[in-house]
Structures are given as C-alpha cells and as structure tokens.
Coordinates of N, CA, C and O in Angstrom, one line a residue:
X1 N 225.4 21.7 -74.8 CA 225.6 21.7 -73.4 C 226.3 20.5 -72.8 O 227.1 20.7 -72.0
X2 N 226.0 19.4 -73.4 CA 226.7 18.0 -73.1 C 228.1 18.3 -73.4 O 228.9 17.7 -72.6
X3 N 228.6 18.8 -74.5 CA 229.9 19.0 -74.9 C 230.6 19.8 -73.9 O 231.8 19.7 -73.5
X4 N 230.1 21.0 -73.4 CA 230.7 21.9 -72.4 C 230.9 21.1 -71.1 O 232.1 21.3 -70.4
X5 N 229.9 20.4 -70.7 CA 230.0 19.5 -69.4 C 231.2 18.5 -69.6 O 232.0 18.3 -68.7
X6 N 231.2 17.9 -70.8 CA 232.3 17.0 -71.1 C 233.7 17.5 -71.1 O 234.6 17.0 -70.4
X7 N 233.8 18.7 -71.6 CA 235.1 19.5 -71.6 C 235.5 19.8 -70.1 O 236.7 19.6 -69.8
X8 N 234.4 20.3 -69.4 CA 234.8 20.5 -68.0 C 235.3 19.5 -67.2 O 236.2 19.4 -66.5
X9 N 234.6 18.3 -67.4 CA 234.8 17.1 -66.7 C 236.2 16.5 -67.1 O 237.0 16.0 -66.2
X10 N 236.5 16.6 -68.4 CA 237.9 16.1 -68.9 C 238.9 17.1 -68.4 O 239.9 16.4 -68.0
X11 N 238.7 18.3 -68.2 CA 239.8 19.2 -67.5 C 239.9 18.9 -66.2 O 241.1 18.9 -65.7
X12 N 238.9 18.6 -65.5 CA 238.9 18.3 -64.0 C 239.6 16.9 -63.8 O 240.4 16.7 -63.0
X13 N 239.4 16.0 -64.7 CA 239.9 14.7 -64.7 C 241.5 14.9 -64.8 O 242.3 14.3 -64.1
X14 N 241.9 15.7 -65.9 CA 243.4 15.9 -66.1 C 244.1 16.5 -65.0 O 245.1 16.1 -64.4
X15 N 243.3 17.4 -64.3 CA 243.9 18.2 -63.1 C 244.0 17.1 -61.9 O 245.0 17.0 -61.2
X16 N 243.0 16.3 -61.7 CA 243.0 15.3 -60.6 C 244.1 14.2 -60.8 O 244.6 13.8 -59.9
X17 N 244.3 13.9 -62.0 CA 245.1 12.9 -62.4 C 246.6 13.4 -62.1 O 247.4 12.6 -61.5
X18 N 246.9 14.6 -62.3 CA 248.0 15.2 -62.1 C 248.4 15.2 -60.6 O 249.5 14.9 -60.1
X19 N 247.3 15.6 -59.8 CA 247.4 15.7 -58.3 C 247.7 14.3 -57.8 O 248.4 14.1 -56.9
X20 N 246.9 13.2 -58.4 CA 247.1 11.8 -57.9 C 248.6 11.4 -58.1 O 249.2 10.8 -57.2
X21 N 249.0 11.7 -59.3 CA 250.6 11.4 -59.6 C 251.5 12.1 -58.6 O 252.4 11.4 -58.1
X22 N 251.3 13.3 -58.3 CA 252.1 14.0 -57.3 C 252.0 13.4 -55.9 O 252.9 13.2 -55.3
X23 N 250.7 13.1 -55.5 CA 250.7 12.4 -54.2 C 251.2 11.1 -54.2 O 251.7 10.7 -53.2
X24 N 251.2 10.3 -55.3 CA 251.7 8.9 -55.3 C 253.4 9.2 -55.2 O 253.9 8.3 -54.5
X25 N 254.1 10.1 -55.9 CA 255.4 10.4 -55.8 C 255.7 10.9 -54.4 O 256.8 10.3 -53.8
X26 N 254.9 11.7 -53.7 CA 255.3 12.1 -52.4 C 255.1 10.9 -51.5 O 255.9 10.7 -50.6
X27 N 254.2 10.1 -51.7 CA 254.0 8.9 -50.9 C 255.1 7.9 -51.0 O 255.6 7.4 -50.0
X28 N 255.6 7.7 -52.1 CA 256.8 6.9 -52.3 C 258.1 7.5 -51.6 O 258.8 6.7 -51.0
X29 N 258.2 8.8 -51.7 CA 259.3 9.4 -51.0 C 259.2 9.1 -49.5 O 260.3 8.9 -49.0
X30 N 258.0 9.4 -49.0 CA 257.8 9.2 -47.6 C 258.1 7.9 -47.1 O 258.5 7.4 -46.1
X31 N 257.6 6.7 -48.1 CA 257.9 5.4 -47.6 C 259.4 5.1 -47.6 O 259.9 4.4 -46.8
X32 N 260.2 5.6 -48.6 CA 261.7 5.4 -48.7 C 262.3 6.1 -47.4 O 263.2 5.6 -46.8
X33 N 261.9 7.2 -47.0 CA 262.4 8.0 -45.8 C 262.1 7.1 -44.5 O 262.8 7.0 -43.7
X34 N 260.9 6.7 -44.4 CA 260.5 5.8 -43.3 C 261.2 4.5 -43.3 O 261.7 4.1 -42.1
X35 N 261.4 3.9 -44.4 CA 262.3 2.7 -44.3 C 263.8 3.0 -44.0 O 264.3 2.3 -43.2
X36 N 264.3 4.1 -44.4 CA 265.7 4.5 -44.0 C 265.8 4.8 -42.5 O 266.6 4.5 -41.9
X37 N 264.6 5.6 -42.0 CA 264.6 5.8 -40.7 C 264.6 4.4 -39.8 O 265.2 4.4 -38.7
X38 N 263.9 3.4 -40.2 CA 263.7 2.2 -39.5 C 265.0 1.5 -39.6 O 265.4 0.9 -38.5
X39 N 265.6 1.5 -40.7 CA 267.0 0.9 -40.8 C 268.1 1.5 -40.0 O 268.8 0.9 -39.1
X40 N 268.0 2.9 -39.7 CA 268.8 3.7 -39.0 C 268.7 3.3 -37.4 O 269.5 3.2 -36.7
X41 N 267.3 3.2 -37.1 CA 266.9 3.0 -35.8 C 267.4 1.4 -35.4 O 267.8 1.2 -34.3
X42 N 267.3 0.5 -36.3 CA 267.7 -0.8 -36.1 C 269.2 -0.7 -35.8 O 269.7 -1.7 -35.0
X43 N 270.0 -0.1 -36.6 CA 271.5 -0.1 -36.5 C 271.9 0.6 -35.1 O 272.7 0.1 -34.5
X44 N 271.0 1.6 -34.8 CA 271.3 2.2 -33.4 C 271.0 1.2 -32.4 O 271.8 1.2 -31.4
X45 N 270.0 0.4 -32.5 CA 269.6 -0.5 -31.4 C 270.8 -1.7 -31.3 O 271.1 -2.0 -30.1
X46 N 271.3 -2.1 -32.5 CA 272.3 -3.0 -32.5 C 273.6 -2.4 -31.8 O 274.2 -3.1 -30.9
X47 N 273.8 -1.2 -32.0 CA 275.1 -0.6 -31.5 C 275.0 -0.4 -29.9 O 275.7 -0.7 -29.1
X48 N 273.7 0.1 -29.6 CA 273.4 0.1 -28.1 C 273.5 -1.1 -27.5 O 274.1 -1.1 -26.3
X49 N 273.2 -2.2 -28.0 CA 273.2 -3.5 -27.3 C 274.6 -3.9 -27.1 O 275.1 -4.5 -26.2
X50 N 275.5 -3.6 -28.2 CA 276.8 -4.0 -28.1 C 277.6 -3.2 -27.0 O 278.4 -3.7 -26.2
X51 N 277.1 -1.8 -26.9 CA 277.7 -1.1 -25.9 C 277.3 -1.5 -24.5 O 278.1 -1.5 -23.5
X52 N 276.1 -1.9 -24.3 CA 275.6 -2.5 -23.0 C 276.4 -3.6 -22.6 O 276.9 -3.9 -21.6
X53 N 276.7 -4.6 -23.7 CA 277.4 -5.8 -23.4 C 278.8 -5.4 -23.1 O 279.3 -6.0 -22.0
X54 N 279.4 -4.5 -23.8 CA 280.8 -4.1 -23.3 C 281.0 -3.5 -21.9 O 281.8 -3.7 -21.3
X55 N 279.9 -2.7 -21.6 CA 279.8 -2.0 -20.2 C 279.7 -3.0 -19.2 O 280.4 -3.0 -18.1
X56 N 278.8 -4.1 -19.4 CA 278.8 -5.4 -18.5 C 280.1 -6.0 -18.3 O 280.4 -6.4 -17.2
X57 N 280.7 -6.3 -19.4 CA 281.9 -7.0 -19.4 C 283.0 -6.2 -18.7 O 283.9 -6.8 -17.9
X58 N 283.0 -4.9 -19.0 CA 284.1 -4.1 -18.4 C 283.9 -3.9 -16.9 O 284.7 -3.9 -16.1
X59 N 282.5 -3.9 -16.4 CA 282.2 -3.8 -15.0 C 282.6 -4.9 -14.3 O 283.2 -4.9 -13.2
X60 N 282.4 -6.2 -14.9 CA 282.7 -7.5 -14.2 C 284.3 -7.5 -14.1 O 284.7 -8.1 -13.0
X61 N 285.0 -7.0 -15.0 CA 286.5 -7.1 -14.9 C 287.0 -6.0 -13.8 O 287.9 -6.4 -13.0
X62 N 286.3 -4.9 -13.7 CA 286.7 -4.0 -12.7 C 286.4 -4.5 -11.3 O 287.1 -4.3 -10.4
X63 N 285.4 -5.3 -11.1 CA 285.1 -5.7 -9.8 C 286.1 -7.0 -9.5 O 286.4 -7.1 -8.2
X64 N 286.7 -7.6 -10.4 CA 287.5 -8.7 -10.1 C 289.0 -8.1 -9.8 O 289.7 -8.5 -8.8
X65 N 289.6 -7.1 -10.5 CA 290.7 -6.5 -10.3 C 290.6 -5.0 -10.0 O 290.2 -4.3 -10.8
X66 N 291.2 -4.7 -8.8 CA 291.4 -3.3 -8.6 C 292.8 -2.9 -8.7 O 293.7 -3.5 -8.0
X67 N 293.2 -1.9 -9.5 CA 294.5 -1.5 -9.7 C 295.0 -0.8 -8.4 O 294.2 0.1 -7.9
X68 N 296.3 -0.9 -8.1 CA 296.9 -0.3 -7.0 C 297.2 1.1 -7.4 O 297.8 1.2 -8.6
X69 N 297.2 2.1 -6.6 CA 297.6 3.5 -7.0 C 299.2 3.5 -7.0 O 299.8 2.7 -6.4
X70 N 299.7 4.3 -7.8 CA 301.2 4.4 -8.1 C 301.9 4.8 -6.8 O 301.4 5.9 -6.2
X71 N 302.8 4.2 -6.2 CA 303.4 4.5 -4.9 C 304.4 5.9 -4.9 O 304.3 6.5 -3.9
X72 N 304.8 6.3 -6.1 CA 305.6 7.5 -6.1 C 304.7 8.6 -6.2 O 303.6 8.8 -6.3
X73 N 305.5 9.8 -6.6 CA 304.8 11.0 -7.0 C 304.7 11.2 -8.3 O 304.9 10.4 -9.2
X74 N 304.1 12.3 -8.8 CA 303.7 12.6 -10.1 C 305.0 12.6 -11.0 O 304.9 12.0 -12.1
X75 N 306.0 13.1 -10.6 CA 307.3 13.1 -11.5 C 307.8 11.8 -11.7 O 308.2 11.4 -12.8
X76 N 307.7 10.9 -10.7 CA 308.2 9.6 -10.9 C 307.3 8.8 -11.7 O 307.8 7.9 -12.6
X77 N 306.0 9.0 -11.6 CA 305.0 8.3 -12.5 C 305.3 8.7 -14.0 O 305.2 7.8 -14.9
X78 N 305.6 10.0 -14.2 CA 305.7 10.4 -15.5 C 307.0 9.7 -16.2 O 307.2 9.3 -17.2
X79 N 308.1 9.6 -15.3 CA 309.4 9.1 -15.9 C 309.2 7.6 -16.0 O 309.8 7.1 -17.0
X80 N 308.5 6.9 -15.2 CA 308.2 5.5 -15.5 C 307.5 5.3 -16.7 O 307.5 4.4 -17.4

C-alpha cells in the first residue's frame, strides 16, 4: 500500500513540477512584457515633454511677431 501511495505522490510531484515550470516561464514573459511597456511609456513621456517645450517656444515666438497678410491677391501670391 505504501508503494502505491509513493507512486501516486511521485506522479503528482512530476505534474506539479511541470506546472511550476510553465508558471515560471509565463511569469518571466510577463515581466519582460511589463519592462518593455514601462520603457515605451518612459519614451512616450520624454517625447511628450519635448513637444510641450516646443509648443511653449513656438507660442512665445508667435506672440512676439505677427506676420502681415499678403497685400495682393491669390494669383500674385502664387507668382511671388
């Protein structure tokens, strides 16, 4: 009877070890995906900050200089 119990326990152990191995692999893949997502989000934040800076700079320039409208008509503007 003890040998039957030992065989059953050994079989269950092998099954659980396989499941543990699969869970560890899935965990490692999820960690890699999470790190990649964090890196992408960090890159997005940097680009967003750069765009905000460019918009602020562009707005400041617009406030200083207002271009005059072209005095002629559309055909004159195209020729010039």
